[in-house]
Coordinates of C-alpha atoms and ligand atoms in Angstrom, one line a residue:
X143 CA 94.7 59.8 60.3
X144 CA 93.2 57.9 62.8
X145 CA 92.1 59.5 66.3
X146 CA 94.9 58.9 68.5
X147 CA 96.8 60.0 65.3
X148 CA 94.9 63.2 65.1
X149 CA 95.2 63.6 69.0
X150 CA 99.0 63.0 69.1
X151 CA 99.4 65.8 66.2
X152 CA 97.5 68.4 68.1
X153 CA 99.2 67.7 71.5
X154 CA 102.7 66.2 70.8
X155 CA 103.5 69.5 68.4
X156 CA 101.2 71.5 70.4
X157 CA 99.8 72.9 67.1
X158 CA 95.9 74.3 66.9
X159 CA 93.9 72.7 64.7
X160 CA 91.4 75.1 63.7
X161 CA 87.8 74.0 61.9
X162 CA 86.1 76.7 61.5
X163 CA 84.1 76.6 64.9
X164 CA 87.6 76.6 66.6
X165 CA 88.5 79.3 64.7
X166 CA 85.5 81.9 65.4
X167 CA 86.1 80.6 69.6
X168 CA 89.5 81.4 69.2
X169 CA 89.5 84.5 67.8
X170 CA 86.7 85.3 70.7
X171 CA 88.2 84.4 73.8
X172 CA 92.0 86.5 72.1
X173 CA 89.5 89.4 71.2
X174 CA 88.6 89.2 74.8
X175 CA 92.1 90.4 75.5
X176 CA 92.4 92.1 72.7
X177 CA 89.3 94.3 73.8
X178 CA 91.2 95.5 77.0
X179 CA 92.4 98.4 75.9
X180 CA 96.9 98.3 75.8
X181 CA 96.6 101.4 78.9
X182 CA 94.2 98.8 81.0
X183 CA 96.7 95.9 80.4
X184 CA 99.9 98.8 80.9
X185 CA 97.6 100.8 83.5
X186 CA 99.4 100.2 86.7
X187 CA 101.6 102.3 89.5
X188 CA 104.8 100.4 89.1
X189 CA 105.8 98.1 91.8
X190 CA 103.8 98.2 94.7
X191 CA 103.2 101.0 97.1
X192 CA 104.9 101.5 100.6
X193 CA 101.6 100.5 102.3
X194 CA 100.5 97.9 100.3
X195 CA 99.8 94.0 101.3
X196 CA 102.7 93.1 98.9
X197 CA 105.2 95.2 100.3
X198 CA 104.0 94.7 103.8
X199 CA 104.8 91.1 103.3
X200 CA 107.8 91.1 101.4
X201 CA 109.0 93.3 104.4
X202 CA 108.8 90.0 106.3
X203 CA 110.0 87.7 103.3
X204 CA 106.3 86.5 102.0
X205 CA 105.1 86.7 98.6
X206 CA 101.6 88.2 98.7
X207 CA 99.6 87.6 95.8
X208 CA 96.0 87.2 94.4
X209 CA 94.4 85.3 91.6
X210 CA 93.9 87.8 88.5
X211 CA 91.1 86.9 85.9
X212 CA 92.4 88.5 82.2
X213 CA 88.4 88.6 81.5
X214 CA 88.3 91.2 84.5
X215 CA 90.6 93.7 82.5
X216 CA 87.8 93.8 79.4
X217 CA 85.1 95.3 81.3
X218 CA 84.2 99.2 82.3
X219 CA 86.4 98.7 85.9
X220 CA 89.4 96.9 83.5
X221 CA 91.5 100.2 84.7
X222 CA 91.0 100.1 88.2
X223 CA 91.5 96.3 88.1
X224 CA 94.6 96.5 86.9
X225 CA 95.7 99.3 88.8
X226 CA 94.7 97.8 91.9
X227 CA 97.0 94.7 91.0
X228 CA 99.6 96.7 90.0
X229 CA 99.9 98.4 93.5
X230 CA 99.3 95.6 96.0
X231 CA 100.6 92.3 94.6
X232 CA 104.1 91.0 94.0
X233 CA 102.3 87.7 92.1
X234 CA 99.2 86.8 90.5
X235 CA 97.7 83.5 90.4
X236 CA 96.2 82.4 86.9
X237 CA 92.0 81.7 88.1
X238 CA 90.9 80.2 84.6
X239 CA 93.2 80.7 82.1
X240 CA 96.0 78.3 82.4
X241 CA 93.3 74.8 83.5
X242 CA 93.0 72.4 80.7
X243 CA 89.2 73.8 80.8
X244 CA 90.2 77.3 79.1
X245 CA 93.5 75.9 77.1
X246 CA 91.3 72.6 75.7
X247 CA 88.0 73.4 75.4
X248 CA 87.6 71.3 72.3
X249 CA 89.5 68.2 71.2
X250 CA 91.2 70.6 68.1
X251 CA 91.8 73.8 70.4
X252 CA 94.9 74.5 72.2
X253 CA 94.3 78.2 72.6
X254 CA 96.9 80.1 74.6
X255 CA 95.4 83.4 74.0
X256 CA 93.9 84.3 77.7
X257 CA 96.8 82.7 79.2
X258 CA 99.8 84.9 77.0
X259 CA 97.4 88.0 78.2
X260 CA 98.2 87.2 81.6
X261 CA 102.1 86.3 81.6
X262 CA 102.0 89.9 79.5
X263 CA 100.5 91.3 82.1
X264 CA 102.6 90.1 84.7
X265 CA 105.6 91.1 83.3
X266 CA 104.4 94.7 82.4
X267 CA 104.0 95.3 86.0
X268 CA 107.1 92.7 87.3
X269 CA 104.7 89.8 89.1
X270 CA 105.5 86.9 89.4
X271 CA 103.0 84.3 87.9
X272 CA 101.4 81.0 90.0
X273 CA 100.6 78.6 87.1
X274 CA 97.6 77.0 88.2
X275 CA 96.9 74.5 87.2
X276 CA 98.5 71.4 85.1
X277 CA 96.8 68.6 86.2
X278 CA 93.7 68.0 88.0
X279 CA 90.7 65.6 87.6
X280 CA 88.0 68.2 87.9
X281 CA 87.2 70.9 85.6
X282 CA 88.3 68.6 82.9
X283 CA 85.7 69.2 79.5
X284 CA 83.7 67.1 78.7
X285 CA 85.6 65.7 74.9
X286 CA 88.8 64.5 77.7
X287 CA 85.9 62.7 79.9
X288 CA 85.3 60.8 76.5
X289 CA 88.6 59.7 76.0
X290 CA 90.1 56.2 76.6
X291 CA 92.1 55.9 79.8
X292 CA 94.5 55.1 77.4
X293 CA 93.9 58.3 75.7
X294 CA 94.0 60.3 78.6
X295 CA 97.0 59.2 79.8
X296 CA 98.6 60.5 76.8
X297 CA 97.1 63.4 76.7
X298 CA 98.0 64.5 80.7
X299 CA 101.9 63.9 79.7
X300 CA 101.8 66.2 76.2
X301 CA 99.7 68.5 78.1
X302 CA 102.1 69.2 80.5
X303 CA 104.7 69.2 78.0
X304 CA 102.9 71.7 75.6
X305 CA 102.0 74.0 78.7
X306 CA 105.8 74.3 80.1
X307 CA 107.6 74.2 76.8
X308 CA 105.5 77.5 75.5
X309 CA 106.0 79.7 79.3
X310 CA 109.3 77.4 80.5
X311 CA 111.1 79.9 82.5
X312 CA 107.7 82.6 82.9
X313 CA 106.4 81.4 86.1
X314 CA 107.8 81.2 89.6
X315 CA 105.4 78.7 90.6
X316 CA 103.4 75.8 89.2
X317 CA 100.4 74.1 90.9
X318 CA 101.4 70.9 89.1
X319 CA 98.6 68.9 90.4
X320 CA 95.1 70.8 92.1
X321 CA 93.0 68.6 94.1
X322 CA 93.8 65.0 94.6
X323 CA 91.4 64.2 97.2
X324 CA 88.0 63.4 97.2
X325 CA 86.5 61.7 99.8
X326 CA 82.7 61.7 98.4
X327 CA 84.3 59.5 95.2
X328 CA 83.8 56.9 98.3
X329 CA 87.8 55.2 97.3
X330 CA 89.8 53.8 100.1
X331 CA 92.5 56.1 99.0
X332 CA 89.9 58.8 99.2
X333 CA 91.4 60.0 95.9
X334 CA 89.4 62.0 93.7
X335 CA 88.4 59.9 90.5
X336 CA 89.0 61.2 87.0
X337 CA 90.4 60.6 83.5
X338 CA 94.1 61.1 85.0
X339 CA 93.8 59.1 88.1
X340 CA 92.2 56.1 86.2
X341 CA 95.4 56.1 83.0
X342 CA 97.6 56.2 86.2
X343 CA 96.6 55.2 89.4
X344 CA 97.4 57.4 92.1
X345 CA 101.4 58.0 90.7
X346 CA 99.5 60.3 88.3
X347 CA 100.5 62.7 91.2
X348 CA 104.6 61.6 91.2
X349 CA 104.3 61.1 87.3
X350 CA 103.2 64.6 86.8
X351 CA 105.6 66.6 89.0
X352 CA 108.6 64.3 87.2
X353 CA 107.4 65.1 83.9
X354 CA 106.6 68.9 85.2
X355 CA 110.8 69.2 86.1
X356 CA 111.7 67.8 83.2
X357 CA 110.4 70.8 81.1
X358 CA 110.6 73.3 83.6
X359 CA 113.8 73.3 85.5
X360 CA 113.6 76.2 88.0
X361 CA 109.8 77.2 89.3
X362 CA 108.4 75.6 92.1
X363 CA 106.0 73.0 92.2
X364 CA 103.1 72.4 94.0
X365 CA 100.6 70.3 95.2
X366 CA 97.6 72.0 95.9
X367 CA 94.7 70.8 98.0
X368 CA 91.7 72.4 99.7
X369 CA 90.0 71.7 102.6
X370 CA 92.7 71.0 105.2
X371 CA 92.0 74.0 107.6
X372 CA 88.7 72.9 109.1
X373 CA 88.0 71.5 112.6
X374 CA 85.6 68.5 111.7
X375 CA 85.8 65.1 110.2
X376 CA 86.4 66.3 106.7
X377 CA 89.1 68.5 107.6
X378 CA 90.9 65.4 109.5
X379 CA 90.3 63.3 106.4
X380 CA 91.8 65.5 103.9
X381 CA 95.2 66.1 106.3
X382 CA 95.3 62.9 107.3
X383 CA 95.1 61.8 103.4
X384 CA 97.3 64.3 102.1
X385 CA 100.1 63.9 104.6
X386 CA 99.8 60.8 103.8
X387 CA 100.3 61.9 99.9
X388 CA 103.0 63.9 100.4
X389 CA 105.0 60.5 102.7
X390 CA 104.6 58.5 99.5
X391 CA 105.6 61.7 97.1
X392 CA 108.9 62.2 99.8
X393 CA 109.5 58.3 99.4
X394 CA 109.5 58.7 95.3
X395 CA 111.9 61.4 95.9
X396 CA 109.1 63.2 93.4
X397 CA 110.5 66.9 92.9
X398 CA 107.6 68.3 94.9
X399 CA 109.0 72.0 96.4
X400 CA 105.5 73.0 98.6
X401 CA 102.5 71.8 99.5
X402 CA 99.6 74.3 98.1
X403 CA 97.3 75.0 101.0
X404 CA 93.9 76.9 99.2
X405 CA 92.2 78.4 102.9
X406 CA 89.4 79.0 101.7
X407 CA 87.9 79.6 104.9
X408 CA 84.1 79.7 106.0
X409 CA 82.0 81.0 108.4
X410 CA 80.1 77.6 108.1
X411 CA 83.2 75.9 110.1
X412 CA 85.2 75.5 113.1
X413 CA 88.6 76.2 113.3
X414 CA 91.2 75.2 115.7
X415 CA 93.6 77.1 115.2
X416 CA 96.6 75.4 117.3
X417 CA 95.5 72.3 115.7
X418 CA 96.0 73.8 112.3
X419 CA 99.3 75.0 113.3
X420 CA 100.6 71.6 114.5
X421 CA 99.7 70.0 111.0
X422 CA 101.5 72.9 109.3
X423 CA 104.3 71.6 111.3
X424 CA 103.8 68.2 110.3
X425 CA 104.1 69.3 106.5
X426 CA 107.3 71.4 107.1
X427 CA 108.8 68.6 108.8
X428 CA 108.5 66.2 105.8
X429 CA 111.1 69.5 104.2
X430 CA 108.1 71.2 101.9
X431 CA 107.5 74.9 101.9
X432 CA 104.3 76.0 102.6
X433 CA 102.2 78.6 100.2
X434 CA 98.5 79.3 101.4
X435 CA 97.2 79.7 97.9
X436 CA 93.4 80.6 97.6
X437 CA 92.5 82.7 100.1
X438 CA 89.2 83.9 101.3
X439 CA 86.3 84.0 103.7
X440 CA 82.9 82.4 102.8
X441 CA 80.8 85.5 105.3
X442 CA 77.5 84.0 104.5
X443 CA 76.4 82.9 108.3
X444 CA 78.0 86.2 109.6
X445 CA 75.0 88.9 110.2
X446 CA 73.6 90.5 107.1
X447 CA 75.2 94.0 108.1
X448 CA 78.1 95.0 106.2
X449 CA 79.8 96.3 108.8
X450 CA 79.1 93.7 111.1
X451 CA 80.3 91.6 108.7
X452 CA 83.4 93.1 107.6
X453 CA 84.4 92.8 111.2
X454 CA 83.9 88.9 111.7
X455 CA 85.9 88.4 108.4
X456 CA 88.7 90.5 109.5
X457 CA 88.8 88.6 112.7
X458 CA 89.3 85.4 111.0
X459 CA 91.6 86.8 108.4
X460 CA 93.6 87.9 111.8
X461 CA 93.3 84.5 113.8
X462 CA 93.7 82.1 110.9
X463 CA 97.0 84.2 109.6
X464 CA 98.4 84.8 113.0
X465 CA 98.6 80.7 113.1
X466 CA 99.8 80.3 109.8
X467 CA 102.4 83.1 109.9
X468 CA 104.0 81.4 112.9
X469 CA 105.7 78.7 111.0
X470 CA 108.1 79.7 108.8
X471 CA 107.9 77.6 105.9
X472 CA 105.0 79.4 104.8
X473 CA 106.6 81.8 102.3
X474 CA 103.5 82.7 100.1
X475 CA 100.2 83.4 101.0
X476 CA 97.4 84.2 98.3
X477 CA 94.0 85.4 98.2
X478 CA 91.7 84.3 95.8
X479 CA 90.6 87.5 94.1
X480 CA 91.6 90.9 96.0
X481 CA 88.0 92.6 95.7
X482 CA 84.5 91.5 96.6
X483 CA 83.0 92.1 92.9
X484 CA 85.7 89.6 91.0
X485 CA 85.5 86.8 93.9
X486 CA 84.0 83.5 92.8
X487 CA 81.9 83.2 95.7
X488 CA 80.3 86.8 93.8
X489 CA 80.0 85.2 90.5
X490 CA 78.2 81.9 92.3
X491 CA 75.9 83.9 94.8
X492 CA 74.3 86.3 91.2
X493 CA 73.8 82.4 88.7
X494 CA 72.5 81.3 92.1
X495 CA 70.2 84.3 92.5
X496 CA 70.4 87.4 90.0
X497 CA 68.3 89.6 92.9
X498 CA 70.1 88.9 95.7
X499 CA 70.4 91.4 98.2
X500 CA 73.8 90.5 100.2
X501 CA 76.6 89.7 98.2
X502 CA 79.8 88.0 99.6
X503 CA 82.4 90.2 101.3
X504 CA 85.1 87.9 101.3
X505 CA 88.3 89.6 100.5
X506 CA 90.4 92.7 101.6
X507 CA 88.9 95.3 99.5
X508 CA 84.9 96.2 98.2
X509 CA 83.7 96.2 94.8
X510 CA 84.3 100.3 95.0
X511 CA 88.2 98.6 95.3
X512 CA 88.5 100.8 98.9
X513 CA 90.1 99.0 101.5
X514 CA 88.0 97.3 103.8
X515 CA 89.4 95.9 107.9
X516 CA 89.9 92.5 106.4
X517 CA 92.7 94.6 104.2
X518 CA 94.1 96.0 107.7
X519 CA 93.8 92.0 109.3
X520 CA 96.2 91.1 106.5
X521 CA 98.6 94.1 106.9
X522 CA 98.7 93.5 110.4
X523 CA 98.9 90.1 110.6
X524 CA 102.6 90.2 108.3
X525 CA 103.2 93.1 110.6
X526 CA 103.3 91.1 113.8
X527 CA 105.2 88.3 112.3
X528 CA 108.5 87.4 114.1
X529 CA 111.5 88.5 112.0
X530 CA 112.8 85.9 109.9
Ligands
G3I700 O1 83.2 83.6 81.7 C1 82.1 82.8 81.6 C2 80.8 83.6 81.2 O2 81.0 84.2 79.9 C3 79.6 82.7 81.2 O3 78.4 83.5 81.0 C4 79.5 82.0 82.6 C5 78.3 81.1 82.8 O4 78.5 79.9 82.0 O5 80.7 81.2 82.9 C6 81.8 82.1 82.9 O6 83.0 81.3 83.1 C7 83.0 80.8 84.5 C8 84.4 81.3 85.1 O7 84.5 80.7 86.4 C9 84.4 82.8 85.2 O8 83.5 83.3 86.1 C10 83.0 79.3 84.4 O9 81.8 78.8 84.0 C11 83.3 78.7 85.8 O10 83.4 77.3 85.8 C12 84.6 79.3 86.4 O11 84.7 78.8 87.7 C13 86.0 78.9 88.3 C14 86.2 77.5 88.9 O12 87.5 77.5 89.6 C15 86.3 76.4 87.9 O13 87.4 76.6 87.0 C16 86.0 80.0 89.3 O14 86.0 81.2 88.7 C17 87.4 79.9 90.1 O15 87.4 80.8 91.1 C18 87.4 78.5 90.7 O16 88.7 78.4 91.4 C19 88.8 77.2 92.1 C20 90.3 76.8 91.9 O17 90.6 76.6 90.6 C21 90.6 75.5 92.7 N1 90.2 75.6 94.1 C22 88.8 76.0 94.3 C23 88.5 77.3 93.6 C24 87.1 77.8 93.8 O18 86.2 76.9 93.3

């Protein structure tokens, strides 16, 4: 059997073809759930607490969520994790293990092991799930890179087939396609290059959410972009590109249900916040929802002390969410880890310097999982909203 032979066995049937390599990384990455002890996965105090950020919210009819790592639950704080989750979300966003990067890490794995720990997760605890993410032309391995456009092409349509035929019906939401602009690839289109752009052209984006609905019926889907919320050149580029995006999608009559805003916001940047408010508008007048999807606060030009800190990321938690809020189609919003230890800005700041002495405090709680006034910013920023 010839490779596009072998590739369309693996991916059409959605089998796992082990050699034994495969076989020894599968077993690792299940054993990395199977590790987490059943109370840590269980551990939880049922739907969430008067006071916390998800009931807050869903006071005012928003989802509030966070992105869950399964790997989190396997280490000593596993409990707590999971706990924590348990009490203040009402939906978890997958960070690793639904991207092609954890499913296909080899041309002969399709490993849903990480990913079945964290739809088993959610529905111990009743979360909903954010399936991030089908398609995206970053974060691809290295054996897709290799493939013919030809190749690859097949391979984004029976990945999106495999993915939603094994957890049809299991998530409320699907980030169909992550990331579609890239103005540094230097394109016209200010696309983002990659293996799925290049077997399609840009209605990679349209052929992806069509092929999305067809094996998933009923959970939103998303396109998801960064980089919109800035006051700058860059931030003007990507609105201006994706609006322009999401004209085309409307004009395909693609079944796109929101638009994916990540807010990963920065103390590196200025923000205008009326003029992020007007291009919320703009979205919501094309007829798309609007789910703020990965957010957080990059505090590394704030001052050094913590408490100084805290405060200046609470006050653009308040300022940024208080604009946001205002429009109602944004019925989700999502932060992008709920405590300091498990952010990705942590795990970036220790590879980039094991010793370093202050560590990112981007979210609502501390690595001791205590609330911190970026937690209060949030609560009182759904509190304030207008009813709806
Ligand atoms: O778990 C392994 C660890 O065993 C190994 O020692 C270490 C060093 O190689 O890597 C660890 O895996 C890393 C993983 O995060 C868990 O920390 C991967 O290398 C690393 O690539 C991965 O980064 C993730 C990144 O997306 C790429 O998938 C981040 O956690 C995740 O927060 C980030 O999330 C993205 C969104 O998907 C899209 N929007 C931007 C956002 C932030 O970059």
């Amino acid at each position: 059997m010839g490779r596009r032979g072998r590739l369309a066995h693996d991916m059409t049937s959605g089998t796992t073809l082990f050699t034994r390599r495969a076989a020894i990384a599968a077993l690792a990455s299940s054993a990395a759930v199977a590790t987490a002890p059943k109370s840590v996965l269980a551990a939880g105090l049922g739907t969430g607490r008067t006071d916390s950020l998800g009931a807050i919210a869903a006071e005012k009819g928003v989802v509030f969520g966070a992105s869950f790592a399964v790997h989190e639950t396997a280490k000593p704080q596993g409990a707590r994790y999971a706990q924590l989750y348990a009490r203040e979300v009402r939906s978890i966003t997958s960070e690793l293990e639904l991207k092609m990067s954890s499913l296909r890490p080899a041309e002969h794995i399709l490993s849903f092991d990480a990913a079945d720990g964290l739809f088993d997760f959610a529905a111990t605890h009743a979360l909903a799930v954010r399936g991030h993410t089908l398609v995206w032309n970053d974060d691809v391995p290295p054996w897709i890179k290799a493939l013919s456009t030809k190749e690859a092409g097949y391979l984004m349509d029976a990945h999106i087939e495999a993915v939603l035929e094994r957890y049809r019906g299991r998530a409320a939401v699907w980030d169909v396609v992550n990331e579609p602009i890239a103005p540094w690839d230097n394109r016209p289109d200010n696309l983002r290059a990659g293996p799925f752009l290049a077997a399609y052209g840009i209605d990679y984006i349209a052929r992806s959410f069509e092929r999305a609905r067809r094996f998933e019926p009923n959970a939103k889907l998303v396109l998801n972009e960064a980089f919109t919320e800035t006051a700058d050149e860059r931030g003007e580029t990507y609105r201006r590109t994706l609006l322009s995006i999401l004209k085309r999608l409307k004009d395909q009559a693609a079944p796109v249900d929101a638009v994916g805003l990540q807010c990963h916001l920065s103390s590196r940047h200025p923000y205008d916040f009326p003029r992020f408010a007007a291009f919320l508008h703009e979205i919501a007048a094309l007829g798309f929802e609007i789910h703020l999807t990965e957010l957080d606060v990059d505090d590394s030009a704030f001052p050094r002390l913590a408490s100084a800190r805290d405060a200046r990321v609470a006050a653009l938690y308040r300022d940024f969410l208080t604009a946001a809020l205002s429009n109602t189609a944004v019925t989700s919003v999502t932060t992008w880890q709920l405590a300091d230890h498990t952010s990705w800005m942590h795990y970036r700041a220790v590879s980039a310097n094991a010793d370093a002495t202050t560590a990112p405090r981007p979210l609502p709680f501390d690595a001791d999982f205590n609330r911190k006034p970026a937690w209060m910013a949030i609560a009182n920023a759904f509190r304030a909203m207008p009813p709806r």
